[in-house]
């Protein structure tokens, strides 16, 4: 499965999730999650059916043994949760879709098709 959020064959963008459980939170005071967080990952070459790019990536990792086994990024987070609800954001997407019969997108398919 492709867990990357990009269409580029040479880079992978990911979302990170920080889970906190059993945290006391009062709407008047909130909970302060500020602090230094360390996000770790192991760099890997993506299989993209391009032998030259695969070779380049493998060579690059071999040439950088200090990060070939683990990369840790430090980040300072400043966030005080005053919402005190485990579901902070709820998003609903609504769309109207049309389907086309031709490559120029000029012949819409009938709704009853």
Coordinates of N, CA, C and O in Angstrom, one line a residue:
X1 N 0.8 -1.2 0.0 CA 0.0 0.0 0.0 C 0.9 1.2 0.0 O 1.9 1.3 0.7
X2 N 0.5 2.2 -0.7 CA 1.2 3.5 -0.8 C 0.7 4.4 0.3 O -0.4 4.8 0.3
X3 N 1.6 4.7 1.3 CA 1.2 5.5 2.4 C 1.7 7.0 2.2 O 1.7 7.7 3.2
X4 N 2.1 7.4 1.0 CA 2.6 8.7 0.8 C 1.5 9.6 0.3 O 0.6 9.2 -0.4
X5 N 1.6 10.9 0.6 CA 0.6 11.9 0.2 C 1.1 12.7 -0.9 O 0.8 13.9 -0.9
X6 N 1.8 12.2 -1.9 CA 2.3 13.0 -3.0 C 2.3 12.1 -4.2 O 2.3 10.9 -4.2
X7 N 2.3 12.8 -5.4 CA 2.4 12.1 -6.6 C 3.9 12.0 -7.2 O 4.1 11.6 -8.2
X8 N 4.8 12.5 -6.4 CA 6.2 12.5 -6.8 C 6.8 11.1 -6.5 O 6.6 10.5 -5.5
X9 N 7.6 10.6 -7.4 CA 8.2 9.3 -7.3 C 9.4 9.3 -6.3 O 9.8 8.2 -5.9
X10 N 9.9 10.5 -6.0 CA 11.2 10.5 -5.2 C 11.0 11.0 -3.8 O 12.0 11.1 -3.1
X11 N 9.8 11.4 -3.4 CA 9.7 12.0 -2.1 C 8.3 11.5 -1.5 O 7.4 11.2 -2.3
X12 N 8.3 11.3 -0.2 CA 7.1 10.8 0.4 C 6.7 11.8 1.5 O 7.6 12.2 2.4
X13 N 5.5 12.3 1.5 CA 5.0 13.2 2.5 C 4.0 12.4 3.4 O 3.2 11.8 2.8
X14 N 4.2 12.5 4.7 CA 3.3 11.7 5.6 C 2.8 12.6 6.7 O 3.3 13.6 7.0
X15 N 1.6 12.2 7.2 CA 1.1 12.9 8.4 C 1.5 12.1 9.6 O 1.6 10.9 9.6
X16 N 1.7 12.8 10.7 CA 2.1 12.2 11.9 C 0.9 12.3 12.9 O 0.3 13.4 12.9
X17 N 0.8 11.4 13.7 CA -0.3 11.4 14.7 C 0.3 11.2 16.1 O 1.1 10.4 16.3
X18 N -0.1 12.1 17.0 CA 0.3 12.0 18.4 C -0.9 11.6 19.2 O -1.9 12.4 19.2
X19 N -0.9 10.5 19.8 CA -2.0 10.0 20.6 C -1.8 10.3 22.1 O -0.7 10.0 22.6
X20 N -2.8 10.9 22.8 CA -2.7 11.2 24.2 C -4.0 10.6 24.8 O -5.1 10.9 24.3
X21 N -3.9 9.8 25.8 CA -5.0 9.1 26.4 C -5.1 9.5 27.9 O -4.1 9.8 28.5
X22 N -6.3 9.5 28.4 CA -6.6 9.8 29.8 C -6.0 11.1 30.3 O -5.3 11.2 31.3
X23 N -6.2 12.1 29.5 CA -5.7 13.5 29.7 C -6.9 14.3 30.3 O -7.9 14.4 29.7
X24 N -6.7 14.8 31.5 CA -7.7 15.7 32.1 C -7.8 17.0 31.4 O -6.8 17.6 31.1
X25 N -9.0 17.4 31.0 CA -9.2 18.6 30.3 C -10.4 19.3 30.8 O -11.5 18.7 30.8
X26 N -10.3 20.6 31.2 CA -11.4 21.4 31.6 C -11.5 22.6 30.6 O -10.5 23.2 30.3
X27 N -12.7 22.9 30.2 CA -12.9 24.0 29.2 C -12.3 25.3 29.6 O -11.9 26.1 28.8
X28 N -12.3 25.6 30.9 CA -11.8 26.9 31.4 C -10.3 26.9 31.4 O -9.7 27.9 31.2
X29 N -9.6 25.8 31.7 CA -8.2 25.7 31.7 C -7.5 25.0 30.5 O -6.5 25.4 30.1
X30 N -8.2 24.0 30.0 CA -7.6 23.3 28.9 C -6.5 22.3 29.3 O -6.3 22.1 30.5
X31 N -5.8 21.8 28.3 CA -4.7 21.0 28.5 C -3.5 21.5 27.6 O -3.7 21.7 26.4
X32 N -2.4 21.7 28.2 CA -1.2 22.2 27.5 C -0.4 21.1 26.9 O 0.2 20.3 27.7
X33 N -0.4 20.9 25.6 CA 0.4 19.8 25.0 C 1.7 20.4 24.4 O 2.4 19.7 23.7
X34 N 2.1 21.6 24.8 CA 3.3 22.2 24.3 C 4.5 21.4 24.8 O 4.5 20.9 25.9
X35 N 5.5 21.4 24.0 CA 6.8 20.7 24.4 C 7.6 20.3 23.2 O 7.2 20.7 22.0
X36 N 8.6 19.6 23.4 CA 9.5 19.1 22.3 C 9.1 17.7 22.0 O 9.1 16.8 22.9
X37 N 8.8 17.5 20.7 CA 8.4 16.1 20.3 C 9.5 15.6 19.3 O 10.0 16.4 18.5
X38 N 9.8 14.3 19.4 CA 10.8 13.7 18.5 C 10.0 12.7 17.6 O 9.3 11.8 18.1
X39 N 10.1 12.9 16.3 CA 9.4 12.1 15.4 C 10.5 11.2 14.7 O 11.4 11.8 14.1
X40 N 10.4 9.9 14.8 CA 11.5 9.0 14.2 C 10.9 8.2 13.0 O 9.7 7.8 13.1
X41 N 11.8 8.0 12.1 CA 11.4 7.1 11.0 C 12.7 6.5 10.4 O 13.8 7.0 10.6
X42 N 12.5 5.4 9.7 CA 13.6 4.8 9.0 C 13.4 5.1 7.5 O 12.4 4.7 6.9
X43 N 14.4 5.7 6.9 CA 14.3 6.1 5.4 C 14.3 4.8 4.6 O 15.1 3.9 4.9
X44 N 13.5 4.8 3.6 CA 13.4 3.7 2.7 C 13.3 4.2 1.2 O 12.7 5.2 1.0
X45 N 13.8 3.4 0.3 CA 13.6 3.7 -1.1 C 12.3 3.2 -1.5 O 11.9 2.1 -1.2
X46 N 11.6 4.0 -2.3 CA 10.3 3.6 -2.8 C 10.5 2.8 -4.1 O 11.3 3.2 -4.9
X47 N 9.7 1.7 -4.3 CA 9.7 1.0 -5.5 C 8.9 1.7 -6.5 O 7.7 1.9 -6.4
X48 N 9.5 2.3 -7.6 CA 8.8 3.1 -8.5 C 9.0 2.7 -10.0 O 8.7 3.4 -10.9
X49 N 9.5 1.4 -10.2 CA 9.7 0.9 -11.5 C 10.6 1.7 -12.4 O 10.5 1.8 -13.6
X50 N 11.6 2.4 -11.7 CA 12.6 3.2 -12.4 C 13.9 2.7 -11.9 O 14.4 3.1 -10.8
X51 N 14.6 1.9 -12.7 CA 15.9 1.3 -12.2 C 16.9 2.4 -11.9 O 17.7 2.3 -10.9
X52 N 17.0 3.4 -12.7 CA 18.0 4.5 -12.4 C 17.7 5.2 -11.1 O 18.6 5.4 -10.3
X53 N 16.4 5.5 -10.8 CA 16.1 6.2 -9.6 C 16.2 5.2 -8.4 O 16.7 5.6 -7.3
X54 N 15.9 3.9 -8.6 CA 16.1 2.9 -7.5 C 17.6 2.8 -7.2 O 17.9 2.8 -6.0
X55 N 18.5 2.8 -8.2 CA 19.9 2.7 -7.9 C 20.4 4.0 -7.2 O 21.2 3.9 -6.3
X56 N 19.9 5.1 -7.7 CA 20.3 6.4 -7.1 C 20.0 6.4 -5.6 O 20.8 6.8 -4.7
X57 N 18.7 6.0 -5.3 CA 18.3 6.1 -3.9 C 19.1 5.1 -3.0 O 19.5 5.5 -2.0
X58 N 19.3 3.9 -3.5 CA 20.1 2.9 -2.7 C 21.5 3.4 -2.5 O 22.0 3.3 -1.4
X59 N 22.1 4.0 -3.5 CA 23.5 4.5 -3.4 C 23.5 5.7 -2.4 O 24.4 5.8 -1.6
X60 N 22.5 6.5 -2.5 CA 22.4 7.7 -1.6 C 22.3 7.2 -0.1 O 23.0 7.7 0.8
X61 N 21.5 6.2 0.1 CA 21.4 5.7 1.5 C 22.7 5.0 1.9 O 23.1 5.2 3.1
X62 N 23.4 4.3 1.0 CA 24.7 3.7 1.3 C 25.7 4.8 1.7 O 26.6 4.6 2.5
X63 N 25.6 5.9 0.9 CA 26.6 7.0 1.2 C 26.3 7.8 2.4 O 27.1 8.7 2.8
X64 N 25.2 7.6 3.0 CA 24.8 8.3 4.2 C 24.4 7.4 5.3 O 23.2 7.3 5.8
X65 N 25.4 6.6 5.8 CA 25.0 5.6 6.8 C 24.5 6.1 8.1 O 23.8 5.4 8.9
X66 N 24.8 7.4 8.4 CA 24.4 8.0 9.7 C 22.8 8.2 9.7 O 22.3 8.2 10.8
X67 N 22.2 8.2 8.6 CA 20.7 8.3 8.6 C 20.0 7.0 8.0 O 18.8 6.9 8.0
X68 N 20.8 6.0 7.5 CA 20.2 4.9 6.9 C 19.5 4.0 7.8 O 18.6 3.2 7.4
X69 N 19.8 4.1 9.1 CA 19.1 3.2 10.1 C 17.9 4.0 10.8 O 17.0 3.3 11.3
X70 N 18.0 5.3 11.0 CA 17.0 6.0 11.7 C 17.2 7.5 11.5 O 18.3 8.0 11.7
X71 N 16.1 8.2 11.3 CA 16.2 9.7 11.3 C 15.2 10.1 12.4 O 14.1 9.7 12.5
X72 N 15.7 11.1 13.3 CA 14.8 11.6 14.3 C 14.8 13.1 14.1 O 15.8 13.8 14.1
X73 N 13.6 13.6 14.0 CA 13.4 15.1 13.9 C 12.8 15.6 15.2 O 11.9 15.1 15.7
X74 N 13.5 16.7 15.7 CA 12.9 17.4 16.9 C 12.1 18.5 16.4 O 12.4 19.2 15.5
X75 N 10.9 18.7 17.1 CA 10.1 19.8 16.8 C 9.5 20.3 18.0 O 9.1 19.6 18.9
X76 N 9.4 21.7 18.1 CA 8.8 22.3 19.3 C 7.3 22.6 18.9 O 7.0 23.2 17.9
X77 N 6.4 22.1 19.7 CA 5.0 22.2 19.5 C 4.4 23.1 20.6 O 4.7 22.9 21.7
X78 N 3.7 24.1 20.1 CA 3.0 25.0 21.1 C 1.5 24.9 20.8 O 1.0 25.3 19.8
X79 N 0.8 24.2 21.7 CA -0.6 24.0 21.5 C -1.3 23.8 22.9 O -0.9 22.9 23.7
X80 N -2.3 24.6 23.1 CA -3.1 24.4 24.3 C -4.6 24.0 23.9 O -5.2 24.8 23.2
X81 N -5.0 22.8 24.2 CA -6.3 22.3 23.8 C -7.4 22.9 24.8 O -7.4 22.5 25.9
X82 N -8.1 23.8 24.3 CA -9.2 24.4 25.1 C -10.6 23.9 24.6 O -11.6 24.4 25.2
X83 N -10.6 23.0 23.7 CA -11.9 22.5 23.2 C -12.3 21.3 24.0 O -13.5 21.1 24.3
X84 N -11.4 20.5 24.5 CA -11.6 19.4 25.4 C -12.6 18.4 24.8 O -13.5 17.9 25.5
X85 N -12.5 18.2 23.5 CA -13.4 17.2 22.9 C -12.4 16.3 22.1 O -11.6 16.8 21.3
X86 N -12.6 14.9 22.2 CA -11.6 14.1 21.5 C -11.8 14.2 19.9 O -10.8 13.9 19.2
X87 N -12.9 14.7 19.5 CA -13.1 14.9 18.0 C -13.0 16.4 17.8 O -14.0 17.1 17.9
X88 N -11.8 16.9 17.5 CA -11.7 18.4 17.4 C -12.2 18.9 16.1 O -12.9 19.9 16.0
X89 N -12.0 18.1 15.0 CA -12.4 18.5 13.7 C -13.3 17.4 13.1 O -12.9 16.3 13.1
X90 N -14.4 17.8 12.6 CA -15.2 16.9 11.8 C -15.5 17.5 10.5 O -15.9 18.7 10.4
X91 N -15.1 16.9 9.4 CA -15.2 17.4 8.1 C -16.1 16.5 7.2 O -16.0 15.3 7.3
X92 N -17.1 17.1 6.5 CA -17.9 16.4 5.6 C -17.8 17.0 4.3 O -18.0 18.2 4.1
X93 N -17.5 16.2 3.3 CA -17.3 16.7 1.9 C -18.6 16.3 1.1 O -19.1 15.2 1.2
X94 N -19.1 17.3 0.4 CA -20.2 17.1 -0.5 C -19.8 17.4 -1.9 O -19.1 18.4 -2.1
X95 N -20.2 16.6 -2.8 CA -19.8 16.9 -4.2 C -20.9 16.5 -5.2 O -21.7 15.6 -4.9
X96 N -20.9 17.2 -6.3 CA -21.8 16.8 -7.4 C -20.8 16.3 -8.5 O -19.9 17.1 -8.9
X97 N -21.0 15.1 -9.0 CA -20.1 14.6 -10.0 C -20.8 14.4 -11.3 O -22.0 14.1 -11.4
X98 N -20.0 14.6 -12.3 CA -20.4 14.4 -13.7 C -19.4 13.5 -14.4 O -18.2 13.6 -14.1
X99 N -19.9 12.6 -15.2 CA -19.1 11.7 -15.9 C -19.2 12.0 -17.4 O -20.2 12.4 -17.9
X100 N -18.1 11.8 -18.1 CA -18.0 12.2 -19.5 C -17.6 11.0 -20.4 O -16.9 10.1 -20.0
X101 N -18.1 11.0 -21.6 CA -17.9 10.0 -22.6 C -16.7 10.2 -23.4 O -16.2 9.3 -24.1
X102 N -16.1 11.4 -23.4 CA -15.0 11.7 -24.3 C -13.9 12.3 -23.6 O -14.0 12.8 -22.5
X103 N -12.7 12.3 -24.2 CA -11.5 12.8 -23.6 C -11.5 14.3 -23.5 O -10.7 14.9 -22.7
X104 N -12.3 15.0 -24.2 CA -12.4 16.5 -24.1 C -13.4 17.0 -23.1 O -13.5 18.2 -22.9
X105 N -14.0 16.1 -22.4 CA -15.0 16.4 -21.4 C -16.1 17.3 -21.9 O -16.5 18.3 -21.3
X106 N -16.6 17.0 -23.1 CA -17.7 17.8 -23.7 C -19.0 17.1 -23.8 O -20.0 17.7 -24.0
X107 N -19.0 15.8 -23.7 CA -20.2 14.9 -23.8 C -20.5 14.3 -22.4 O -20.0 13.2 -22.1
X108 N -21.3 15.0 -21.6 CA -21.6 14.4 -20.3 C -22.5 13.2 -20.5 O -23.4 13.1 -21.4
X109 N -22.3 12.2 -19.7 CA -23.1 11.0 -19.7 C -24.4 11.3 -19.0 O -24.4 12.0 -17.9
X110 N -25.5 10.8 -19.5 CA -26.9 11.1 -18.9 C -26.9 10.5 -17.5 O -26.2 9.5 -17.2
X111 N -27.7 11.1 -16.7 CA -27.9 10.6 -15.3 C -28.4 9.2 -15.2 O -28.1 8.5 -14.2
X112 N -29.2 8.8 -16.2 CA -29.8 7.5 -16.1 C -28.9 6.4 -16.8 O -29.3 5.3 -17.1
X113 N -27.7 6.7 -17.2 CA -26.8 5.8 -17.8 C -26.3 4.8 -16.9 O -25.9 4.9 -15.9

